[in-house]
XYZ file of C-alpha atoms in Angstrom:
533
model
C 0.228 -0.215 -0.155
C 1.164 3.596 -0.593
C 0.792 6.247 2.091
C 2.521 9.259 0.539
C -0.373 11.622 0.105
C -2.117 9.800 -3.181
C -5.228 7.297 -2.178
C -3.817 4.169 -1.387
C -4.012 1.294 -3.962
C -4.038 -2.607 -4.015
C -0.892 -4.009 -5.226
C -2.782 -7.289 -6.371
C -5.517 -8.025 -8.881
C -8.545 -8.728 -7.002
C -9.387 -11.361 -9.770
C -6.666 -13.368 -8.574
C -8.281 -15.182 -5.430
C -5.037 -16.477 -4.526
C -3.321 -12.923 -4.300
C -6.325 -11.945 -2.220
C -6.066 -14.818 0.286
C -2.437 -14.039 0.426
C -2.905 -10.529 1.261
C -5.624 -11.206 4.037
C -3.041 -13.601 5.510
C -0.544 -11.013 5.720
C -2.796 -8.110 7.354
C -0.687 -6.200 9.604
C -3.425 -6.792 12.705
C -1.125 -5.021 15.166
C -1.766 -2.000 13.083
C -5.811 -1.818 12.944
C -5.840 1.103 11.031
C -3.556 -0.075 8.172
C -5.108 -3.197 8.435
C -8.727 -2.149 8.267
C -7.998 0.126 5.417
C -6.445 -2.579 3.594
C -9.792 -4.854 3.987
C -11.882 -1.994 2.857
C -9.854 -1.319 -0.343
C -9.764 -5.052 -0.913
C -13.860 -5.204 -0.445
C -14.130 -2.269 -2.806
C -11.681 -3.957 -5.423
C -13.974 -7.194 -5.219
C -17.015 -5.534 -6.156
C -15.531 -4.179 -9.299
C -13.445 -7.020 -10.222
C -14.680 -10.122 -8.458
C -12.528 -13.883 -8.933
C -14.709 -16.735 -9.950
C -17.800 -17.163 -7.908
C -16.686 -20.145 -5.806
C -13.102 -18.501 -5.636
C -14.797 -15.539 -4.461
C -16.645 -17.358 -1.587
C -13.129 -18.409 -0.619
C -11.850 -15.160 -0.185
C -14.837 -14.025 1.808
C -14.895 -16.827 4.119
C -11.012 -15.999 4.786
C -11.842 -12.426 5.607
C -14.364 -13.111 8.243
C -12.006 -13.842 11.210
C -9.716 -10.721 10.620
C -12.642 -8.478 9.920
C -14.320 -9.450 13.436
C -11.186 -8.401 15.184
C -10.316 -5.460 13.260
C -13.798 -4.224 13.625
C -13.814 -4.792 17.581
C -10.648 -2.782 17.703
C -12.043 0.110 16.033
C -15.737 -0.235 17.693
C -13.435 1.097 20.912
C -12.547 4.412 19.424
C -16.478 5.325 20.003
C -18.204 2.632 21.845
C -19.603 3.734 25.321
C -18.578 7.329 24.525
C -20.635 10.343 25.315
C -22.760 12.116 22.496
C -22.641 14.138 20.763
C -19.723 12.214 18.973
C -16.303 13.777 18.316
C -15.198 13.956 15.006
C -12.630 11.315 14.977
C -15.398 8.711 16.864
C -17.968 9.601 14.163
C -15.517 8.913 11.360
C -14.380 5.411 12.903
C -17.920 4.437 13.383
C -18.732 5.330 9.335
C -15.697 3.160 8.526
C -16.553 0.085 10.552
C -20.318 0.265 9.230
C -19.118 0.181 5.733
C -17.140 -2.682 6.264
C -20.266 -4.811 7.445
C -22.322 -3.506 4.718
C -19.711 -4.034 2.302
C -19.316 -7.868 3.468
C -23.068 -8.152 3.323
C -23.086 -6.849 -0.650
C -20.153 -9.107 -1.383
C -21.869 -12.469 -0.197
C -24.898 -11.418 -2.289
C -22.898 -10.391 -5.366
C -21.417 -14.428 -5.048
C -25.136 -15.406 -5.194
C -25.568 -13.145 -8.299
C -22.616 -13.872 -10.428
C -22.667 -17.682 -9.386
C -26.013 -18.728 -10.612
C -24.514 -21.639 -12.919
C -22.004 -22.254 -10.567
C -22.845 -25.904 -8.625
C -20.305 -25.070 -5.664
C -22.007 -22.082 -5.021
C -25.798 -23.391 -5.562
C -24.897 -26.026 -2.719
C -23.633 -23.493 -0.454
C -26.871 -21.054 -0.889
C -28.030 -21.603 2.610
C -24.311 -20.288 3.906
C -24.396 -17.288 1.611
C -28.145 -16.419 2.954
C -26.952 -16.879 6.440
C -23.578 -14.498 5.963
C -25.843 -11.754 4.309
C -28.224 -11.995 7.476
C -25.316 -11.978 9.709
C -23.307 -8.800 8.060
C -26.622 -6.730 7.695
C -27.575 -7.581 11.321
C -23.949 -6.483 12.489
C -24.721 -3.088 10.790
C -27.862 -2.685 12.891
C -25.966 -3.577 16.083
C -23.384 -1.141 15.029
C -26.194 1.534 15.091
C -27.378 0.251 18.863
C -23.542 0.203 19.910
C -22.814 3.616 18.518
C -26.059 4.917 19.951
C -27.335 6.351 16.260
C -30.756 5.942 14.625
C -30.442 3.465 11.473
C -29.931 5.282 8.274
C -32.970 4.675 5.926
C -32.437 1.249 4.136
C -30.795 -0.239 6.927
C -33.723 -2.658 8.196
C -34.855 -3.310 4.728
C -31.434 -4.574 3.827
C -31.808 -7.123 6.900
C -35.517 -7.857 5.697
C -34.332 -8.356 2.072
C -31.651 -11.049 2.595
C -33.972 -12.756 5.205
C -36.678 -12.551 2.587
C -34.546 -14.173 -0.096
C -33.653 -17.099 2.225
C -37.368 -17.673 2.973
C -38.392 -17.651 -0.515
C -35.452 -20.221 -1.385
C -36.479 -22.333 1.418
C -33.341 -22.332 3.115
C -33.908 -20.281 6.177
C -33.989 -22.743 8.347
C -31.016 -24.675 7.072
C -28.190 -24.234 9.417
C -24.493 -23.991 8.494
C -21.320 -23.783 10.168
C -20.785 -20.302 12.100
C -16.972 -20.109 13.219
C -17.733 -16.819 15.010
C -20.368 -17.569 16.717
C -20.547 -17.083 20.461
C -23.291 -18.973 21.666
C -22.915 -22.095 19.025
C -20.862 -23.021 16.049
C -23.834 -23.506 13.604
C -26.747 -20.929 12.596
C -29.240 -20.543 10.198
C -30.280 -17.302 8.106
C -33.785 -17.276 10.449
C -31.701 -17.613 13.811
C -29.407 -15.177 12.409
C -32.361 -12.693 11.752
C -34.415 -13.685 14.918
C -31.124 -12.532 17.028
C -31.299 -9.354 15.647
C -35.230 -8.745 16.328
C -34.250 -9.995 19.899
C -31.968 -7.305 20.588
C -34.320 -4.675 18.797
C -36.949 -5.531 21.548
C -34.151 -5.209 24.191
C -34.129 -1.585 24.329
C -30.508 -1.278 23.209
C -30.509 2.505 23.300
C -30.956 1.942 27.102
C -28.325 -0.484 27.802
C -24.938 -0.009 28.994
C -21.907 -1.245 26.363
C -21.164 -4.124 28.663
C -25.300 -4.944 29.086
C -25.612 -4.675 25.015
C -22.681 -7.108 24.532
C -24.410 -9.737 27.130
C -27.893 -9.504 25.189
C -26.149 -9.466 21.825
C -24.509 -13.017 22.986
C -27.651 -14.085 24.546
C -29.708 -13.428 21.653
C -27.766 -15.385 19.688
C -28.222 -18.214 22.161
C -31.989 -18.106 22.293
C -32.798 -17.071 18.848
C -33.371 -21.169 18.015
C -36.441 -21.202 20.322
C -38.000 -18.674 18.185
C -40.075 -18.743 14.999
C -40.696 -16.272 12.312
C -43.989 -17.289 10.112
C -46.809 -15.400 8.698
C -49.401 -14.623 11.076
C -52.931 -16.698 11.034
C -56.154 -15.482 12.315
C -55.320 -16.655 15.930
C -52.442 -14.696 16.274
C -53.041 -11.620 18.473
C -52.718 -8.318 17.927
C -50.810 -7.718 20.723
C -47.851 -9.958 19.881
C -44.846 -8.722 17.793
C -44.706 -8.479 14.152
C -42.223 -7.526 11.035
C -43.010 -5.985 8.011
C -40.639 -7.113 5.396
C -41.442 -4.241 3.214
C -40.937 -1.466 5.990
C -37.841 -0.099 7.173
C -38.280 -0.825 10.727
C -37.409 -3.636 13.371
C -40.547 -5.417 15.146
C -43.673 -3.822 15.986
C -47.179 -4.812 17.902
C -48.252 -6.890 15.237
C -52.109 -4.785 15.720
C -50.052 -1.789 14.424
C -49.158 -3.483 10.896
C -51.280 -3.996 8.240
C -51.764 -7.435 7.566
C -50.117 -7.993 4.041
C -48.235 -10.831 2.560
C -44.673 -9.261 3.789
C -45.983 -9.331 7.606
C -44.395 -11.792 9.812
C -45.479 -13.011 13.270
C -42.189 -13.040 15.457
C -42.819 -15.864 17.897
C -41.012 -16.102 21.230
C -43.600 -17.952 23.222
C -40.852 -20.965 23.915
C -38.608 -18.338 25.285
C -40.431 -17.913 28.588
C -40.037 -21.312 30.105
C -36.440 -21.427 29.502
C -35.828 -17.659 30.897
C -38.054 -18.488 34.030
C -35.778 -21.607 34.423
C -32.442 -19.502 34.034
C -33.885 -17.195 36.684
C -34.708 -19.924 39.121
C -30.999 -21.307 39.029
C -29.429 -17.761 39.315
C -31.419 -17.553 42.453
C -30.122 -20.779 43.603
C -26.762 -19.239 43.229
C -25.695 -21.218 39.747
C -23.059 -19.008 38.156
C -24.125 -17.658 34.781
C -21.277 -19.435 32.822
C -23.156 -22.720 33.766
C -26.296 -21.512 32.004
C -24.701 -20.778 28.883
C -24.590 -16.637 30.139
C -20.975 -16.446 29.644
C -18.099 -16.080 32.546
C -17.854 -12.417 32.127
C -21.282 -12.114 33.586
C -21.984 -11.950 37.596
C -24.942 -14.092 38.470
C -26.879 -11.158 40.124
C -26.124 -8.622 36.826
C -27.311 -11.692 34.934
C -30.612 -12.228 36.777
C -31.406 -8.732 37.181
C -30.820 -8.263 33.328
C -32.943 -11.141 32.215
C -35.713 -10.015 34.384
C -35.831 -6.714 32.429
C -35.484 -8.888 29.084
C -38.525 -11.218 30.036
C -41.153 -8.679 29.395
C -40.221 -7.695 25.529
C -39.051 -11.534 24.911
C -41.787 -12.924 26.391
C -44.904 -11.170 26.868
C -47.016 -9.488 24.575
C -46.757 -5.870 23.261
C -47.889 -4.433 26.561
C -48.422 -0.706 26.536
C -46.304 1.038 29.001
C -47.086 1.526 32.577
C -46.905 5.438 32.727
C -47.970 6.266 28.831
C -46.143 9.081 27.401
C -48.347 12.406 26.102
C -47.439 14.817 23.631
C -45.546 17.900 25.429
C -43.798 21.122 24.324
C -41.830 23.808 25.717
C -38.305 24.427 26.678
C -36.550 22.708 29.595
C -33.490 23.674 31.299
C -30.487 21.416 32.076
C -27.058 21.091 33.323
C -24.623 18.339 34.032
C -21.919 17.845 36.500
C -22.142 17.606 40.592
C -21.080 21.365 41.075
C -23.272 23.124 38.520
C -26.252 20.518 39.627
C -25.397 21.382 43.232
C -25.349 25.286 42.514
C -28.837 25.392 40.683
C -30.626 23.018 43.128
C -29.373 24.814 46.474
C -29.489 28.289 44.344
C -25.980 29.135 45.986
C -22.621 28.150 45.637
C -21.138 25.266 47.916
C -19.203 26.298 50.977
C -17.957 24.050 53.621
C -19.566 24.517 57.188
C -18.194 26.596 59.433
C -16.548 23.814 62.112
C -14.126 22.829 59.131
C -13.770 25.998 57.299
C -10.270 26.833 56.573
C -9.340 29.564 54.383
C -6.762 28.854 51.561
C -4.099 31.252 50.505
C -6.402 31.408 47.478
C -9.349 32.360 49.199
C -7.610 35.015 51.219
C -5.987 36.698 48.167
C -9.708 36.712 46.658
C -11.105 37.676 50.111
C -8.782 40.736 49.878
C -9.266 41.683 46.511
C -12.973 41.818 46.721
C -13.029 42.630 50.112
C -15.888 45.359 49.684
C -18.662 42.885 48.054
C -18.254 40.129 50.554
C -21.363 39.081 52.817
C -20.657 38.033 55.806
C -19.705 34.393 56.427
C -19.139 34.098 52.941
C -16.417 31.385 52.128
C -15.257 32.666 49.005
C -16.452 35.157 46.091
C -16.619 33.307 43.238
C -20.687 33.837 42.842
C -20.457 35.830 39.894
C -17.665 33.413 38.320
C -19.856 30.388 39.463
C -22.969 31.670 37.777
C -21.192 32.376 34.492
C -19.200 29.291 34.621
C -22.650 26.853 35.280
C -25.003 27.839 32.277
C -28.074 26.017 31.951
C -28.625 24.229 28.555
C -31.756 24.575 26.390
C -33.674 21.524 25.788
C -37.100 20.758 23.406
C -39.267 18.687 25.632
C -40.581 16.014 22.870
C -43.065 14.284 25.211
C -43.174 13.204 28.629
C -44.807 10.896 31.291
C -44.954 10.417 35.001
C -41.683 9.765 35.624
C -39.867 11.106 33.020
C -39.352 13.650 29.605
C -37.806 12.935 26.184
C -35.594 15.815 25.282
C -33.782 16.882 22.022
C -31.336 19.536 21.205
C -28.433 20.546 18.437
C -25.253 18.959 18.716
C -23.779 21.984 20.317
C -23.786 21.739 23.999
C -22.201 19.211 26.440
C -21.544 15.551 25.576
C -23.712 13.145 27.320
C -23.314 9.807 28.411
C -25.520 7.051 29.102
C -26.383 6.627 32.832
C -25.268 10.074 33.714
C -27.212 12.557 36.511
C -28.915 15.390 34.612
C -30.698 18.415 36.700
C -33.799 19.291 34.873
C -35.937 22.399 35.440
C -39.312 21.458 33.193
C -40.955 24.329 31.225
C -43.723 24.568 34.001
C -41.758 23.564 36.988
C -40.655 25.849 39.941
C -38.053 23.402 41.114
C -34.907 21.980 39.820
C -35.281 17.807 39.700
C -32.527 15.257 39.736
C -32.704 12.831 36.996
C -30.835 9.955 35.193
C -30.317 9.529 31.183
C -31.758 6.349 30.978
C -31.048 6.124 26.877
C -29.254 8.706 24.574
C -28.965 8.326 20.526
C -28.391 10.743 17.571
C -31.107 11.033 15.227
C -28.941 12.901 11.989
C -27.658 16.182 13.671
C -29.941 15.855 16.930
C -29.332 14.617 20.233
C -32.325 12.698 21.701
C -32.365 11.639 25.352
C -34.979 10.024 27.868
C -34.495 10.985 31.384
C -35.911 9.049 34.215
C -36.677 11.668 37.281
C -35.452 10.661 40.639
C -38.383 10.897 42.924
C -38.685 13.687 45.323
C -37.584 17.325 45.133
C -33.963 17.618 46.019
C -32.151 19.377 48.633
C -28.439 20.385 48.003
C -26.498 19.015 51.105
C -22.702 17.995 52.162
C -21.538 14.828 53.092
C -17.891 13.299 54.148
C -16.629 9.859 55.389
C -16.139 8.975 59.105
C -14.210 6.587 60.950
C -10.969 6.213 63.292
C -8.651 7.393 60.278
C -10.988 10.448 59.004
C -9.577 13.986 60.310
C -12.394 15.716 62.188
C -11.507 18.655 59.811
C -12.406 16.291 56.749
C -13.821 18.481 54.296
C -17.417 17.472 53.055
C -18.356 17.046 49.203
C -21.645 18.039 47.403
C -24.512 15.573 47.638
C -28.296 15.798 47.616
C -31.229 14.555 49.846
C -34.190 13.179 48.118
C -37.572 13.378 50.228
C -39.716 10.202 50.703
C -42.836 10.123 48.092
C -45.504 8.091 49.432
C -47.672 8.282 46.526
C -44.757 6.249 44.642
C -43.729 4.094 47.719
C -40.375 5.898 47.759
C -38.521 6.112 50.820
C -35.766 8.714 51.511
C -32.615 8.686 49.644
C -29.204 10.254 49.306
C -27.374 11.016 45.962
C -23.499 10.555 46.492
C -20.747 10.332 44.123
C -20.021 7.309 42.407
C -17.684 4.962 44.855
C -19.241 5.906 48.246
C -21.542 3.180 48.822
C -20.685 0.511 50.939
C -23.390 -1.447 52.794
C -23.356 -0.801 56.529
C -21.240 2.212 55.637
C -21.391 5.174 58.070
C -21.187 8.625 56.781
C -21.709 12.328 58.296
C -23.900 14.463 56.478
C -24.898 18.360 56.850
C -27.770 20.221 56.367
C -28.154 22.566 58.796
C -26.399 20.586 61.219
C -24.258 17.533 60.956
C -25.731 14.172 61.364
C -24.572 10.393 61.114
C -26.317 8.068 58.792
C -25.468 4.331 57.469
C -25.887 3.636 54.377
C -27.940 0.604 53.459
C -29.018 -0.090 49.907
C -28.099 0.850 46.493
C -31.040 1.421 44.493
C -29.440 2.961 41.240
C -26.254 4.209 39.808
C -24.715 5.894 36.828
C -20.744 6.953 35.664
C -21.136 9.826 38.117
C -23.598 9.121 40.888
C -25.078 6.446 43.411
C -28.803 6.496 44.555
C -29.242 4.604 48.133
C -31.450 4.200 50.958
C -29.932 5.188 54.523
C -30.843 5.229 58.514
C -30.405 8.002 60.417
C -28.190 7.344 63.693
């Protein structure tokens, strides 16, 4: 390859299958960027000048393992990152997506040019499975990058599956060396696995949870079925319209045409129920085929969340969303949130207040504007440094909002703590980002409001090794909400929770509390119950 400022070129003739396989074998996998670029060039060259169909298939099969490795390496540049993406993250995503889509098209091209080749015809089931697999990988990549699938992404997946169904080879299992749950898979199983991931609310999952869900979906897919609905198929089950650019939807929302299929997941219920029972009895997740990297407690909690969308009917939301409009104000970060919730800058209580040299210099410089008892003179500076962002309210429910804004503004991570003042609200509320995704050039987030009107407080550790002058950190108190059966809770910085740990909180006076149970957490906070001592 050349890299002297001109576009890189392949040094081989892609019509020569042996040369292509030699190039693949010599890929510099330790240089992921160069190796990935070489694969993209190879697939581009193959599309324009392919070898004979059977040899083309062999080249693609040789490409699969290094492509999977390089794609995972490239995905680390943007997966689990806040949104909106940085330019380098967006470019990495586009490169990765292009390779998955090119692989799907390449296998389809083999079937197209190999219509008269017996070796290709006897491998049509494998070709269809590979097409569905790679079109599905593209969909999964949108989920992992938290982006809305581009127009045509679902149509491509449906089209590849429909071809396998039309040829009556959708249920024929073929070897799948890259499978995590099984080393064989049919086209319909590859298709069903993507549908299961789509039903699992992928944008509301952490990167690790999504990886587990993708693996489990492969294992559970053989227990599902995709078939035309009949008169007994209920409207509240899930279905797919093969002519619609979307994933599974409640069957009652789809017009019953020849392109509609019923996604039958009823056989999953006893399997997942049995897995939940065994996890409760203490069996490791690995013994159930859920993976050695998944702790049993987390596996049980996630499986329980998946049981409803995977095993039950397409039930309506517990708290339906309703249309809303207006502008909400929001901010991120413990310091800005504490400032806006409490309405003032955070000051250390008098009994631990120690003036630093910087404090003394500011006090002297701004001595004429200081209020009695004020720790510092950062009021105006803080207010300027803690601006509120303006978000458009798309809709809302009892416990949350869906908000959107342009790309300009703070980057927001999944699960992050957010301070929100609704358009018609009098108070700032604490909330957690339950999902986030990019739709073209707009950032959309769903937030779950933490119950109770927050109060800004202070907290510090206690113990024999803790000084009496130990400084406090920002924290929040959320009062009980009897209507929602919510008890009082504390919101502390991430890493503070230990069961039975005793800490000191300060409102108008110090008090010791014992931490009881962790209710939920994000990358920057923990919400927990407590007992006053």
